[in-house]
Amino acid sequence: MESIVCLAAHPDDLAFCMGGTLLLLKDHCRIHVLCATKGERGLDGQGLDETAAIREKEEQAACDILGAELTFLGRIDREVFADEPTCRLVAKAVDRIAPSALFALWSIDSHPDHAAVSEIARKAVFLARTPPPLVYYEAAIGTQTTQFRPDVYVDITAVMDRKNELIRCHACQNPDDALVQWNLAQFRHRGAEAGCEYAEGFKLTRPIKMTPDALLAHLA
């Protein structure tokens, strides 16, 4: 069975940004999640350790749904940098897993952690013994990620309800179901571009060879 590595900055990134695609892939490939931080500064008025404990549990719950292996990289929220130790840590994971693709956030993003994770992925691919194709995903359209025009789209209409439940694992980031509503709006927009109800978009750096049904039609 093939493997993919998904590099995120914060615990809710993957559920929101590409959770539908991961739900479509989960029965066809091994998913390895590398999360740079535990989102320690994601709750106003709470300490870093307390917030980290909450968000770690939420991310593990989401990864359990995906059947994904979760590794935290030990960096701190809003203090993520593409330094050599971090890049080599990711490159080492890539060499160990030998994934068919490495997914990472797009580089042009107003959140410094998102931009740093993108650079970490780029450098890790350069350092890896057998570099995988690098595939970029987007965060919040317009408010965070900009200048992102997808090369390919994955139709996630059939799993959108399940994606919403994946997002709801991150309860501390979803007051009044606001993140779910944002998810519906953003990926309805991408769906309109793709000619379906809901879609997630990706940018490719080079051709990618995968066989799982959901992604292969678009990325093979």
Coordinates of C-alpha atoms in Angstrom, one line a residue:
M1 CA 0.0 0.0 0.0
E2 CA 1.3 3.4 -0.9
S3 CA 1.9 6.2 1.7
I4 CA 1.5 9.9 1.7
V5 CA 2.9 12.5 4.2
C6 CA 0.9 15.6 5.1
L7 CA 2.8 18.4 6.7
A8 CA 0.7 20.9 8.7
A9 CA 1.4 23.9 10.9
H10 CA -1.5 23.5 13.4
P11 CA -3.8 20.7 14.5
D12 CA -6.8 21.8 12.5
D13 CA -5.0 22.6 9.2
L14 CA -5.5 19.3 7.5
A15 CA -9.1 18.7 8.5
F16 CA -10.1 22.1 7.1
C17 CA -7.7 22.4 4.1
M18 CA -7.8 18.9 2.7
G19 CA -9.9 16.7 4.9
G20 CA -12.2 15.6 2.1
T21 CA -9.4 14.3 0.0
L22 CA -7.9 12.5 3.0
L23 CA -11.3 10.8 3.7
L24 CA -11.3 9.6 0.1
L25 CA -7.8 8.3 0.4
K26 CA -7.8 6.7 3.8
D27 CA -8.8 3.2 2.6
H28 CA -6.3 3.2 -0.2
C29 CA -3.1 4.5 1.3
R30 CA -1.3 5.0 4.6
I31 CA -1.6 8.6 5.8
H32 CA 1.3 10.1 7.9
V33 CA 0.6 13.5 9.5
L34 CA 3.5 15.6 10.6
C35 CA 2.2 18.6 12.6
A36 CA 4.7 21.3 13.4
T37 CA 3.0 22.6 16.5
K38 CA 0.2 21.8 18.9
G39 CA -1.5 25.1 18.3
E40 CA -0.4 26.3 21.7
R41 CA -1.6 29.9 21.1
G42 CA -4.9 29.0 19.6
L43 CA -7.1 29.7 22.6
D44 CA -7.3 33.2 24.1
G45 CA -6.9 33.4 27.8
Q46 CA -5.5 29.9 28.3
G47 CA -1.9 28.9 28.9
L48 CA 0.2 27.2 26.2
D49 CA 0.4 23.9 27.9
E50 CA -3.3 23.7 28.6
T51 CA -4.2 24.7 25.0
A52 CA -1.6 22.2 23.7
A53 CA -3.2 19.4 25.6
I54 CA -6.7 20.2 24.3
R55 CA -5.6 20.5 20.7
E56 CA -3.4 17.4 20.8
K57 CA -6.4 15.3 21.8
E58 CA -8.5 16.9 19.1
E59 CA -5.9 16.3 16.4
Q60 CA -5.6 12.7 17.5
A61 CA -9.3 12.2 17.3
A62 CA -9.3 13.5 13.7
C63 CA -6.4 11.3 12.8
D64 CA -8.1 8.3 14.3
I65 CA -11.0 8.9 11.9
L66 CA -8.5 9.0 9.0
G67 CA -6.5 6.0 10.3
A68 CA -3.5 8.3 10.1
E69 CA -0.2 8.1 12.0
L70 CA 0.3 11.4 13.9
T71 CA 3.7 12.9 14.8
F72 CA 4.1 16.3 16.4
L73 CA 7.4 18.0 15.5
G74 CA 7.8 19.9 18.7
R75 CA 7.7 23.4 17.4
I76 CA 5.7 26.2 19.1
D77 CA 2.7 28.0 17.6
R78 CA 3.7 31.3 15.9
E79 CA 7.4 30.3 16.3
V80 CA 7.8 28.0 13.3
F81 CA 10.9 28.5 11.1
A82 CA 12.4 26.7 8.2
D83 CA 15.7 26.1 10.1
E84 CA 18.0 23.3 9.3
P85 CA 17.0 21.0 12.3
T86 CA 13.4 21.2 11.4
C87 CA 14.0 20.7 7.7
R88 CA 16.2 17.7 8.4
L89 CA 13.7 16.3 10.8
V90 CA 11.0 16.3 8.0
A91 CA 13.5 15.0 5.4
K92 CA 14.3 12.1 7.7
A93 CA 10.6 11.3 8.1
V94 CA 10.3 11.4 4.3
D95 CA 13.2 9.0 3.8
R96 CA 11.7 6.6 6.4
I97 CA 8.2 6.6 5.0
A98 CA 9.1 6.9 1.3
P99 CA 5.8 8.5 0.4
S100 CA 4.2 8.8 -3.1
A101 CA 3.7 12.5 -2.3
L102 CA 4.4 15.2 0.3
F103 CA 1.5 17.6 0.9
A104 CA 2.2 21.0 2.4
L105 CA 0.7 24.5 2.7
W106 CA 1.1 27.0 -0.1
S107 CA 4.0 29.4 0.4
I108 CA 2.1 32.8 -0.1
D109 CA 0.2 33.0 3.1
S110 CA -0.4 35.7 5.7
H111 CA 0.2 33.3 8.6
P112 CA 4.0 33.1 9.2
D113 CA 3.7 29.5 10.4
H114 CA 1.9 28.4 7.1
A115 CA 4.6 30.1 5.0
A116 CA 7.3 28.5 7.1
V117 CA 5.8 25.0 6.8
S118 CA 5.8 25.5 3.0
E119 CA 9.5 26.4 3.0
I120 CA 10.2 23.4 5.4
A121 CA 8.6 21.1 2.9
R122 CA 10.5 22.5 0.0
K123 CA 13.8 22.2 1.8
A124 CA 13.0 18.7 3.1
V125 CA 12.3 17.5 -0.5
F126 CA 15.7 18.9 -1.5
L127 CA 17.4 17.1 1.4
A128 CA 15.6 13.8 1.1
R129 CA 17.5 10.9 -0.5
T130 CA 14.5 10.1 -2.7
P131 CA 12.5 13.2 -3.0
P132 CA 8.7 12.8 -3.5
P133 CA 6.5 15.0 -5.5
L134 CA 5.5 18.1 -3.5
V135 CA 1.8 18.9 -3.6
Y136 CA 0.5 22.2 -2.2
Y137 CA -2.8 22.7 -0.5
E138 CA -4.4 26.0 0.6
A139 CA -5.6 27.5 3.9
A140 CA -8.3 30.1 4.1
I141 CA -8.9 31.7 0.7
G142 CA -8.1 35.4 0.6
T143 CA -7.6 35.9 4.3
Q144 CA -4.6 33.7 4.6
T145 CA -3.6 31.9 1.4
T146 CA -3.3 34.1 -1.7
Q147 CA -2.2 33.7 -5.3
F148 CA -3.3 30.1 -5.3
R149 CA -4.8 28.8 -8.5
P150 CA -5.3 25.0 -8.3
D151 CA -3.8 22.8 -11.0
V152 CA -6.2 20.0 -10.1
Y153 CA -9.4 19.6 -8.1
V154 CA -10.7 16.7 -6.1
D155 CA -14.5 16.4 -6.0
I156 CA -15.3 16.0 -2.2
T157 CA -19.1 16.3 -2.6
A158 CA -19.7 12.7 -1.5
V159 CA -17.7 13.1 1.7
M160 CA -18.6 16.7 2.7
D161 CA -20.7 15.7 5.6
R162 CA -17.9 13.5 6.9
K163 CA -15.4 16.3 6.4
N164 CA -17.6 18.5 8.6
E165 CA -17.5 15.9 11.3
L166 CA -13.7 15.7 10.9
I167 CA -13.6 19.5 11.5
R168 CA -15.9 19.2 14.5
C169 CA -13.1 17.1 16.2
H170 CA -11.5 20.5 16.6
A171 CA -14.2 21.8 18.9
C172 CA -12.1 24.5 20.5
Q173 CA -11.6 26.1 17.0
N174 CA -15.2 25.7 15.9
P175 CA -17.4 27.9 18.2
D176 CA -21.0 27.9 16.9
D177 CA -20.0 25.7 14.1
A178 CA -18.2 28.7 12.5
L179 CA -15.3 26.7 11.0
V180 CA -17.8 24.2 9.4
Q181 CA -19.7 27.1 7.8
W182 CA -16.5 28.6 6.5
N183 CA -15.6 25.1 5.2
L184 CA -18.9 24.9 3.3
A185 CA -18.4 28.3 1.8
Q186 CA -14.8 28.0 0.7
F187 CA -15.0 24.6 -0.9
R188 CA -18.4 25.4 -2.5
H189 CA -16.4 28.1 -4.3
R190 CA -13.8 25.6 -5.4
G191 CA -16.5 23.3 -6.4
A192 CA -18.0 25.9 -8.7
E193 CA -14.6 26.2 -10.4
A194 CA -14.4 22.5 -10.8
G195 CA -17.9 21.9 -12.0
C196 CA -19.2 20.0 -8.9
E197 CA -20.8 21.0 -5.6
Y198 CA -17.7 20.9 -3.4
A199 CA -14.0 20.5 -4.3
E200 CA -10.5 20.9 -2.8
G201 CA -7.8 22.3 -5.0
F202 CA -4.1 21.5 -5.2
K203 CA -1.0 22.7 -6.9
L204 CA 1.6 20.3 -8.3
T205 CA 5.3 20.8 -8.6
R206 CA 5.7 17.8 -10.9
P207 CA 3.7 14.8 -12.0
I208 CA 2.6 12.5 -9.3
K209 CA 1.9 8.7 -9.6
M210 CA -0.7 7.4 -7.2
T211 CA -3.4 4.8 -7.6
P212 CA -6.1 5.5 -4.9
D213 CA -9.4 6.1 -6.6
A214 CA -10.2 9.6 -5.3
L215 CA -6.9 11.3 -6.1
L216 CA -5.7 9.3 -9.0
A217 CA -8.2 10.6 -11.5
H218 CA -6.9 14.1 -10.9
L219 CA -3.3 13.6 -9.9
A220 CA -2.2 10.5 -11.7

